[in-house]
PDB file of C-alpha atoms in Angstrom:
ATOM      1  CA  MET A   1      98.819  99.139 115.596  1.00  0.00           C
ATOM      2  CA  HIS A   2     100.042 100.545 119.174  1.00  0.00           C
ATOM      3  CA  LEU A   3     100.752 104.354 119.306  1.00  0.00           C
ATOM      4  CA  GLU A   4     101.461 105.145 122.360  1.00  0.00           C
ATOM      5  CA  MET A   5     104.478 107.241 122.987  1.00  0.00           C
ATOM      6  CA  GLY A   6     106.462 107.505 126.629  1.00  0.00           C
ATOM      7  CA  ASN A   7     107.963 105.791 129.179  1.00  0.00           C
ATOM      8  CA  GLY A   8     111.689 106.266 127.550  1.00  0.00           C
ATOM      9  CA  CYS A   9     110.682 105.773 123.713  1.00  0.00           C
ATOM     10  CA  SER A  10     112.615 107.549 121.321  1.00  0.00           C
ATOM     11  CA  ILE A  11     110.958 109.860 118.620  1.00  0.00           C
ATOM     12  CA  GLY A  12     112.848 110.685 115.252  1.00  0.00           C
ATOM     13  CA  ILE A  13     111.412 113.989 114.013  1.00  0.00           C
ATOM     14  CA  ALA A  14     112.321 115.330 110.269  1.00  0.00           C
ATOM     15  CA  GLY A  15     111.901 118.361 108.843  1.00  0.00           C
ATOM     16  CA  VAL A  16     114.401 120.460 111.186  1.00  0.00           C
ATOM     17  CA  HIS A  17     115.863 123.116 109.128  1.00  0.00           C
ATOM     18  CA  LEU A  18     115.529 126.786 108.303  1.00  0.00           C
ATOM     19  CA  ARG A  19     115.789 126.675 104.208  1.00  0.00           C
ATOM     20  CA  GLY A  20     113.492 129.789 103.273  1.00  0.00           C
ATOM     21  CA  ALA A  21     111.115 129.070 106.239  1.00  0.00           C
ATOM     22  CA  VAL A  22     111.187 127.344 109.845  1.00  0.00           C
ATOM     23  CA  GLU A  23     110.361 123.695 109.035  1.00  0.00           C
ATOM     24  CA  PRO A  24     107.632 122.249 111.514  1.00  0.00           C
ATOM     25  CA  GLY A  25     110.094 119.775 112.984  1.00  0.00           C
ATOM     26  CA  ILE A  26     111.514 122.190 115.210  1.00  0.00           C
ATOM     27  CA  ALA A  27     107.908 123.118 116.603  1.00  0.00           C
ATOM     28  CA  LEU A  28     106.991 118.993 116.576  1.00  0.00           C
ATOM     29  CA  GLY A  29     110.142 118.779 119.079  1.00  0.00           C
ATOM     30  CA  THR A  30     109.253 121.487 120.967  1.00  0.00           C
ATOM     31  CA  ALA A  31     105.910 120.285 121.298  1.00  0.00           C
ATOM     32  CA  ILE A  32     106.611 116.918 122.267  1.00  0.00           C
ATOM     33  CA  ARG A  33     109.105 117.693 124.660  1.00  0.00           C
ATOM     34  CA  ARG A  34     106.686 120.527 126.709  1.00  0.00           C
ATOM     35  CA  ILE A  35     103.983 117.637 126.952  1.00  0.00           C
ATOM     36  CA  LEU A  36     105.932 114.534 127.632  1.00  0.00           C
ATOM     37  CA  GLY A  37     108.815 116.027 129.171  1.00  0.00           C
ATOM     38  CA  LYS A  38     111.879 114.044 130.022  1.00  0.00           C
ATOM     39  CA  ASP A  39     110.035 110.335 129.431  1.00  0.00           C
ATOM     40  CA  VAL A  40     111.339 110.585 125.612  1.00  0.00           C
ATOM     41  CA  ARG A  41     114.012 110.729 123.990  1.00  0.00           C
ATOM     42  CA  CYS A  42     113.569 113.701 121.076  1.00  0.00           C
ATOM     43  CA  VAL A  43     116.058 112.702 117.840  1.00  0.00           C
ATOM     44  CA  ALA A  44     116.290 115.286 115.234  1.00  0.00           C
ATOM     45  CA  LEU A  45     116.919 113.488 111.928  1.00  0.00           C
ATOM     46  CA  CYS A  46     118.188 116.223 109.219  1.00  0.00           C
ATOM     47  CA  THR A  47     119.036 115.675 105.810  1.00  0.00           C
ATOM     48  CA  TYR A  48     121.378 118.922 105.654  1.00  0.00           C
ATOM     49  CA  PRO A  49     124.589 118.995 108.044  1.00  0.00           C
ATOM     50  CA  VAL A  50     123.399 122.596 109.439  1.00  0.00           C
ATOM     51  CA  SER A  51     120.157 122.293 111.285  1.00  0.00           C
ATOM     52  CA  PRO A  52     118.824 124.560 114.209  1.00  0.00           C
ATOM     53  CA  ALA A  53     118.218 121.582 115.975  1.00  0.00           C
ATOM     54  CA  LEU A  54     122.149 121.504 116.979  1.00  0.00           C
ATOM     55  CA  GLY A  55     121.537 124.492 118.975  1.00  0.00           C
ATOM     56  CA  LEU A  56     118.592 123.103 121.111  1.00  0.00           C
ATOM     57  CA  PRO A  57     119.887 120.545 123.645  1.00  0.00           C
ATOM     58  CA  ASP A  58     116.817 121.252 125.936  1.00  0.00           C
ATOM     59  CA  ILE A  59     114.509 120.160 122.687  1.00  0.00           C
ATOM     60  CA  PHE A  60     116.634 117.691 121.006  1.00  0.00           C
ATOM     61  CA  ASP A  61     118.918 114.695 123.085  1.00  0.00           C
ATOM     62  CA  SER A  62     120.628 114.291 119.478  1.00  0.00           C
ATOM     63  CA  VAL A  63     120.842 115.060 116.030  1.00  0.00           C
ATOM     64  CA  HIS A  64     121.490 112.541 113.575  1.00  0.00           C
ATOM     65  CA  LEU A  65     122.153 113.056 109.287  1.00  0.00           C
ATOM     66  CA  LEU A  66     120.051 111.234 106.747  1.00  0.00           C
ATOM     67  CA  PRO A  67     120.050 111.189 103.244  1.00  0.00           C
ATOM     68  CA  GLU A  68     118.369 113.100 100.664  1.00  0.00           C
ATOM     69  CA  ALA A  69     115.423 110.848  99.635  1.00  0.00           C
ATOM     70  CA  ALA A  70     116.811 111.190  95.961  1.00  0.00           C
ATOM     71  CA  GLU A  71     119.500 108.781  97.251  1.00  0.00           C
ATOM     72  CA  GLY A  72     117.217 106.152  97.672  1.00  0.00           C
ATOM     73  CA  ASN A  73     115.348 103.750 100.170  1.00  0.00           C
ATOM     74  CA  ALA A  74     118.344 101.295 100.964  1.00  0.00           C
ATOM     75  CA  SER A  75     120.664 104.528 101.921  1.00  0.00           C
ATOM     76  CA  PHE A  76     117.473 106.071 103.986  1.00  0.00           C
ATOM     77  CA  LEU A  77     117.215 102.529 105.766  1.00  0.00           C
ATOM     78  CA  SER A  78     120.874 102.093 106.577  1.00  0.00           C
ATOM     79  CA  ALA A  79     121.075 105.605 107.721  1.00  0.00           C
ATOM     80  CA  VAL A  80     118.307 104.525 110.033  1.00  0.00           C
ATOM     81  CA  ASP A  81     119.741 101.301 111.287  1.00  0.00           C
ATOM     82  CA  ASP A  82     122.919 103.635 111.998  1.00  0.00           C
ATOM     83  CA  VAL A  83     120.150 105.778 114.102  1.00  0.00           C
ATOM     84  CA  VAL A  84     118.644 102.747 115.952  1.00  0.00           C
ATOM     85  CA  LYS A  85     121.988 101.472 117.019  1.00  0.00           C
ATOM     86  CA  ARG A  86     123.015 104.783 118.434  1.00  0.00           C
ATOM     87  CA  THR A  87     119.987 105.829 120.247  1.00  0.00           C
ATOM     88  CA  GLY A  88     117.288 103.560 119.736  1.00  0.00           C
ATOM     89  CA  LEU A  89     113.955 104.590 117.308  1.00  0.00           C
ATOM     90  CA  ASP A  90     110.625 103.712 118.064  1.00  0.00           C
ATOM     91  CA  PHE A  91     108.710 106.514 116.240  1.00  0.00           C
ATOM     92  CA  ILE A  92     109.367 108.474 113.234  1.00  0.00           C
ATOM     93  CA  VAL A  93     107.398 111.833 112.747  1.00  0.00           C
ATOM     94  CA  PRO A  94     107.416 113.944 109.257  1.00  0.00           C
ATOM     95  CA  GLY A  95     108.017 117.193 108.952  1.00  0.00           C
ATOM     96  CA  LEU A  96     107.362 118.053 105.368  1.00  0.00           C
ATOM     97  CA  ASP A  97     105.551 116.651 102.090  1.00  0.00           C
ATOM     98  CA  ALA A  98     108.647 115.004 100.958  1.00  0.00           C
ATOM     99  CA  ASP A  99     109.144 113.108 104.851  1.00  0.00           C
ATOM    100  CA  VAL A 100     105.535 111.640 104.063  1.00  0.00           C
ATOM    101  CA  ILE A 101     106.451 110.267 100.950  1.00  0.00           C
ATOM    102  CA  GLN A 102     109.979 108.529 102.320  1.00  0.00           C
ATOM    103  CA  ILE A 103     108.648 107.305 104.769  1.00  0.00           C
ATOM    104  CA  ALA A 104     105.295 105.661 103.382  1.00  0.00           C
ATOM    105  CA  SER A 105     107.859 104.028 100.989  1.00  0.00           C
ATOM    106  CA  VAL A 106     109.846 101.938 103.622  1.00  0.00           C
ATOM    107  CA  VAL A 107     106.964 101.924 106.300  1.00  0.00           C
ATOM    108  CA  GLU A 108     107.180  98.007 106.173  1.00  0.00           C
ATOM    109  CA  GLU A 109     110.728  97.707 106.183  1.00  0.00           C
ATOM    110  CA  LEU A 110     110.284 100.257 109.214  1.00  0.00           C
ATOM    111  CA  ALA A 111     108.021  98.142 111.064  1.00  0.00           C
ATOM    112  CA  GLU A 112     110.437  94.984 110.926  1.00  0.00           C
ATOM    113  CA  ARG A 113     112.686  97.381 112.673  1.00  0.00           C
ATOM    114  CA  GLY A 114     110.312  97.721 115.294  1.00  0.00           C
ATOM    115  CA  ILE A 115     109.830 101.732 114.232  1.00  0.00           C
ATOM    116  CA  THR A 116     106.135 103.063 114.183  1.00  0.00           C
ATOM    117  CA  ALA A 117     105.142 105.761 111.536  1.00  0.00           C
ATOM    118  CA  LEU A 118     101.981 106.955 110.800  1.00  0.00           C
ATOM    119  CA  VAL A 119     101.510 107.808 107.518  1.00  0.00           C
ATOM    120  CA  PRO A 120      99.081 107.170 104.281  1.00  0.00           C
ATOM    121  CA  LYS A 121      99.377 104.309 101.444  1.00  0.00           C
ATOM    122  CA  LEU A 122     101.422 105.181  98.903  1.00  0.00           C
ATOM    123  CA  LYS A 123      98.225 104.748  96.394  1.00  0.00           C
ATOM    124  CA  ASP A 124      96.614 107.385  98.811  1.00  0.00           C
ATOM    125  CA  ILE A 125      99.378 109.759  98.295  1.00  0.00           C
ATOM    126  CA  GLN A 126      99.217 109.399  94.506  1.00  0.00           C
ATOM    127  CA  ALA A 127      95.643 109.793  94.438  1.00  0.00           C
ATOM    128  CA  ALA A 128      96.086 113.127  96.546  1.00  0.00           C
ATOM    129  CA  THR A 129      98.686 114.460  94.279  1.00  0.00           C
ATOM    130  CA  LYS A 130      97.772 118.243  93.259  1.00  0.00           C
ATOM    131  CA  THR A 131      97.766 116.414  89.118  1.00  0.00           C
ATOM    132  CA  LYS A 132      95.146 113.487  90.196  1.00  0.00           C
ATOM    133  CA  LEU A 133      92.781 116.039  91.990  1.00  0.00           C
ATOM    134  CA  CYS A 134      93.219 118.954  89.469  1.00  0.00           C
ATOM    135  CA  GLY A 135      89.769 119.155  87.432  1.00  0.00           C
ATOM    136  CA  LYS A 136      87.897 116.826  90.009  1.00  0.00           C
ATOM    137  CA  GLU A 137      85.739 118.738  92.034  1.00  0.00           C
ATOM    138  CA  SER A 138      83.581 115.709  93.456  1.00  0.00           C
ATOM    139  CA  VAL A 139      86.508 114.209  95.110  1.00  0.00           C
ATOM    140  CA  VAL A 140      86.362 116.983  97.552  1.00  0.00           C
ATOM    141  CA  PRO A 141      83.103 118.120  99.311  1.00  0.00           C
ATOM    142  CA  PHE A 142      83.655 122.060  98.241  1.00  0.00           C
ATOM    143  CA  PRO A 143      84.438 124.068  95.190  1.00  0.00           C
ATOM    144  CA  LEU A 144      88.132 124.218  93.979  1.00  0.00           C
ATOM    145  CA  ALA A 145      89.898 126.874  91.901  1.00  0.00           C
ATOM    146  CA  HIS A 146      89.861 126.165  88.110  1.00  0.00           C
ATOM    147  CA  SER A 147      92.670 124.735  87.282  1.00  0.00           C
ATOM    148  CA  LYS A 148      94.560 122.116  84.874  1.00  0.00           C
ATOM    149  CA  THR A 149      97.667 120.145  84.102  1.00  0.00           C
ATOM    150  CA  ILE A 150     100.188 121.592  82.078  1.00  0.00           C
ATOM    151  CA  THR A 151     103.429 120.099  80.791  1.00  0.00           C
ATOM    152  CA  TYR A 152     104.712 122.597  78.853  1.00  0.00           C
ATOM    153  CA  ILE A 153     105.158 126.441  78.268  1.00  0.00           C
ATOM    154  CA  ALA A 154     103.010 126.559  75.309  1.00  0.00           C
ATOM    155  CA  ASP A 155     100.094 125.096  77.345  1.00  0.00           C
ATOM    156  CA  LEU A 156      99.653 128.310  78.895  1.00  0.00           C
ATOM    157  CA  SER A 157      99.369 130.585  75.697  1.00  0.00           C
ATOM    158  CA  ALA A 158      95.875 131.084  76.320  1.00  0.00           C
ATOM    159  CA  ILE A 159      95.552 131.567  79.867  1.00  0.00           C
ATOM    160  CA  GLN A 160      94.686 135.210  81.506  1.00  0.00           C
ATOM    161  CA  TYR A 161      97.296 136.251  84.053  1.00  0.00           C
ATOM    162  CA  PRO A 162      97.695 135.993  86.995  1.00  0.00           C
ATOM    163  CA  VAL A 163      97.773 132.151  87.922  1.00  0.00           C
ATOM    164  CA  VAL A 164      99.279 129.749  90.088  1.00  0.00           C
ATOM    165  CA  LEU A 165     101.619 127.208  88.974  1.00  0.00           C
ATOM    166  CA  LYS A 166     102.283 124.164  91.551  1.00  0.00           C
ATOM    167  CA  GLY A 167     103.874 121.420  91.607  1.00  0.00           C
ATOM    168  CA  PRO A 168     102.392 117.826  91.817  1.00  0.00           C
ATOM    169  CA  VAL A 169     103.305 117.696  95.309  1.00  0.00           C
ATOM    170  CA  THR A 170     104.649 120.673  96.571  1.00  0.00           C
ATOM    171  CA  ASP A 171     105.658 124.027  95.647  1.00  0.00           C
ATOM    172  CA  SER A 172     103.668 126.971  94.325  1.00  0.00           C
ATOM    173  CA  TYR A 173     104.402 130.167  92.500  1.00  0.00           C
ATOM    174  CA  VAL A 174     102.041 133.463  91.212  1.00  0.00           C
ATOM    175  CA  VAL A 175     102.976 134.366  88.292  1.00  0.00           C
ATOM    176  CA  THR A 176     102.205 137.410  86.075  1.00  0.00           C
ATOM    177  CA  ASP A 177     103.435 136.739  82.986  1.00  0.00           C
ATOM    178  CA  ALA A 178     104.449 134.293  80.446  1.00  0.00           C
ATOM    179  CA  ASN A 179     108.474 135.153  81.379  1.00  0.00           C
ATOM    180  CA  GLU A 180     107.556 134.333  85.228  1.00  0.00           C
ATOM    181  CA  ALA A 181     105.821 131.264  84.323  1.00  0.00           C
ATOM    182  CA  ALA A 182     108.939 130.196  82.272  1.00  0.00           C
ATOM    183  CA  VAL A 183     111.096 130.374  85.191  1.00  0.00           C
ATOM    184  CA  ALA A 184     108.528 128.727  87.769  1.00  0.00           C
ATOM    185  CA  LEU A 185     107.880 126.140  85.144  1.00  0.00           C
ATOM    186  CA  GLU A 186     111.596 125.152  85.246  1.00  0.00           C
ATOM    187  CA  ARG A 187     111.736 124.896  89.308  1.00  0.00           C
ATOM    188  CA  ILE A 188     108.927 122.439  89.230  1.00  0.00           C
ATOM    189  CA  GLU A 189     110.253 120.127  86.504  1.00  0.00           C
ATOM    190  CA  ASN A 190     113.897 120.340  87.920  1.00  0.00           C
ATOM    191  CA  ILE A 191     112.474 119.556  91.373  1.00  0.00           C
ATOM    192  CA  TRP A 192     108.804 117.362  91.078  1.00  0.00           C
ATOM    193  CA  GLY A 193     109.131 116.566  87.432  1.00  0.00           C
ATOM    194  CA  MET A 194     105.776 117.238  84.848  1.00  0.00           C
ATOM    195  CA  PRO A 195     103.053 117.645  84.651  1.00  0.00           C
ATOM    196  CA  ALA A 196     102.521 120.555  86.894  1.00  0.00           C
ATOM    197  CA  VAL A 197      99.095 122.482  87.830  1.00  0.00           C
ATOM    198  CA  CYS A 198      97.998 125.809  86.304  1.00  0.00           C
ATOM    199  CA  GLN A 199      95.390 126.919  89.125  1.00  0.00           C
ATOM    200  CA  GLU A 200      93.488 130.278  88.747  1.00  0.00           C
ATOM    201  CA  PHE A 201      94.444 132.885  90.807  1.00  0.00           C
ATOM    202  CA  LEU A 202      92.179 133.875  93.663  1.00  0.00           C
ATOM    203  CA  ALA A 203      92.578 136.745  95.979  1.00  0.00           C
ATOM    204  CA  GLY A 204      91.408 136.860  99.777  1.00  0.00           C
ATOM    205  CA  ASP A 205      93.015 135.702 103.535  1.00  0.00           C
ATOM    206  CA  GLU A 206      94.878 132.503 103.227  1.00  0.00           C
ATOM    207  CA  PHE A 207      94.403 129.947 105.987  1.00  0.00           C
ATOM    208  CA  SER A 208      95.572 126.501 106.836  1.00  0.00           C
ATOM    209  CA  ILE A 209      94.106 123.417 108.035  1.00  0.00           C
ATOM    210  CA  CYS A 210      96.695 121.196 109.755  1.00  0.00           C
ATOM    211  CA  ALA A 211      95.446 117.743 110.907  1.00  0.00           C
ATOM    212  CA  ILE A 212      96.010 114.135 112.037  1.00  0.00           C
ATOM    213  CA  ALA A 213      93.723 111.452 110.821  1.00  0.00           C
ATOM    214  CA  GLY A 214      94.285 107.674 112.367  1.00  0.00           C
ATOM    215  CA  PRO A 215      95.586 105.155 113.172  1.00  0.00           C
ATOM    216  CA  ASN A 216      91.947 104.066 111.443  1.00  0.00           C
ATOM    217  CA  PRO A 217      92.235 105.666 107.779  1.00  0.00           C
ATOM    218  CA  GLY A 218      89.966 108.479 107.414  1.00  0.00           C
ATOM    219  CA  ILE A 219      89.270 109.520 110.423  1.00  0.00           C
ATOM    220  CA  VAL A 220      90.704 112.855 112.127  1.00  0.00           C
ATOM    221  CA  ALA A 221      92.504 112.609 115.523  1.00  0.00           C
ATOM    222  CA  GLY A 222      93.151 116.249 115.909  1.00  0.00           C
ATOM    223  CA  ALA A 223      93.180 119.832 113.721  1.00  0.00           C
ATOM    224  CA  VAL A 224      94.148 123.420 114.050  1.00  0.00           C
ATOM    225  CA  THR A 225      93.061 125.891 111.903  1.00  0.00           C
ATOM    226  CA  LEU A 226      95.589 129.244 111.369  1.00  0.00           C
ATOM    227  CA  LYS A 227      95.294 132.391 109.230  1.00  0.00           C
ATOM    228  CA  LYS A 228      98.559 133.168 107.263  1.00  0.00           C
ATOM    229  CA  MET A 229     100.111 136.096 107.767  1.00  0.00           C
ATOM    230  CA  GLY A 230     103.164 135.757 105.994  1.00  0.00           C
ATOM    231  CA  VAL A 231     104.166 133.643 103.304  1.00  0.00           C
ATOM    232  CA  THR A 232     107.382 132.634 101.630  1.00  0.00           C
ATOM    233  CA  GLU A 233     108.204 132.865  97.846  1.00  0.00           C
ATOM    234  CA  LYS A 234     106.592 129.245  97.077  1.00  0.00           C
ATOM    235  CA  GLY A 235     103.719 130.074  99.650  1.00  0.00           C
ATOM    236  CA  ASN A 236     104.924 128.168 102.650  1.00  0.00           C
ATOM    237  CA  THR A 237     103.964 129.622 105.567  1.00  0.00           C
ATOM    238  CA  TRP A 238     106.433 131.999 107.362  1.00  0.00           C
ATOM    239  CA  LEU A 239     103.906 133.713 110.172  1.00  0.00           C
ATOM    240  CA  ALA A 240     100.426 132.573 111.228  1.00  0.00           C
ATOM    241  CA  GLN A 241      97.508 133.423 113.839  1.00  0.00           C
ATOM    242  CA  PHE A 242      96.235 130.449 115.407  1.00  0.00           C
ATOM    243  CA  ILE A 243      92.473 130.775 114.682  1.00  0.00           C
ATOM    244  CA  GLU A 244      89.213 128.908 116.139  1.00  0.00           C
ATOM    245  CA  ASN A 245      86.973 128.169 113.440  1.00  0.00           C
ATOM    246  CA  GLU A 246      84.841 124.897 113.138  1.00  0.00           C
ATOM    247  CA  GLU A 247      83.949 125.591 109.789  1.00  0.00           C
ATOM    248  CA  LEU A 248      87.560 124.777 108.240  1.00  0.00           C
ATOM    249  CA  VAL A 249      87.673 121.976 111.022  1.00  0.00           C
ATOM    250  CA  GLU A 250      84.701 120.389 108.979  1.00  0.00           C
ATOM    251  CA  ILE A 251      86.472 120.503 106.354  1.00  0.00           C
ATOM    252  CA  ALA A 252      89.492 118.952 107.375  1.00  0.00           C
ATOM    253  CA  HIS A 253      87.013 115.741 108.446  1.00  0.00           C
ATOM    254  CA  LYS A 254      85.115 115.819 105.257  1.00  0.00           C
ATOM    255  CA  VAL A 255      88.142 115.415 103.053  1.00  0.00           C
ATOM    256  CA  VAL A 256      90.138 113.174 105.126  1.00  0.00           C
ATOM    257  CA  LYS A 257      86.925 111.037 105.034  1.00  0.00           C
ATOM    258  CA  HIS A 258      87.112 111.507 100.951  1.00  0.00           C
ATOM    259  CA  LEU A 259      90.391 110.657 100.551  1.00  0.00           C
ATOM    260  CA  ASN A 260      90.468 107.624 103.592  1.00  0.00           C
ATOM    261  CA  TRP A 261      93.598 109.633 104.489  1.00  0.00           C
ATOM    262  CA  ARG A 262      96.039 108.399 107.248  1.00  0.00           C
ATOM    263  CA  GLY A 263      98.604 110.571 109.029  1.00  0.00           C
ATOM    264  CA  PRO A 264      99.593 114.044 108.600  1.00  0.00           C
ATOM    265  CA  ILE A 265      97.541 116.605 106.489  1.00  0.00           C
ATOM    266  CA  GLU A 266      97.824 120.230 105.322  1.00  0.00           C
ATOM    267  CA  ILE A 267      94.588 121.614 103.456  1.00  0.00           C
ATOM    268  CA  GLU A 268      95.117 125.145 102.149  1.00  0.00           C
ATOM    269  CA  LEU A 269      92.213 127.846 100.988  1.00  0.00           C
ATOM    270  CA  ARG A 270      91.200 131.565 100.619  1.00  0.00           C
ATOM    271  CA  GLN A 271      88.636 132.934 101.737  1.00  0.00           C
TER     272      GLN A 271
END
């Protein structure tokens, strides 16, 4: 697969909103523009009519509205076809977990349209969900916090708080009692469905490893490490400091190899 960007190509960038935290598409667009300059077209792909991308004409050449994933693949592809007619589209870069899933579900259809996307296969995404990894420490080459899958609030009757409740793909809440747990579980169920993951709460500094694997699966093409300085209610990074930590980068290489991953991946841990 040819992945070279430049020479007038058009790059669609998702995750360009400000909802609780600044989504990474803004930084992605900024980086692409700084590195490739005016040789490329940066196209913001929004799922909500209001986006900071509208006020960043030096970064984004155009802004287009795509449907939410819940509207189905047909609606998504129809909107993509409209973008192709208006601006052309050679690449799509996901910004959020939901973008990765959406794009992976139609990657073959996108390829038929001449659009390249570096994303994992759907089966690899499913194998890497928190509910699938829960209790399977052998899947990754380092200790995991003790965790179990849960479906009902009654499943938490014997646990000791605080704990972290997580959706199968994303979203996490630190809860300190049964009332907070009930609210968090309801939120997770409404967005992601059940089961959820209950994980022991570990104190310590939070770190994140952001990596890209590919184009060959299981091989890291690049990785950066950061220390979280501030997070949102859901645990999303709001403020962070980039650090150099070869130990964390090595973890990324091991996890990507174990999961046979391709595309973007974020690994979060406490130390």
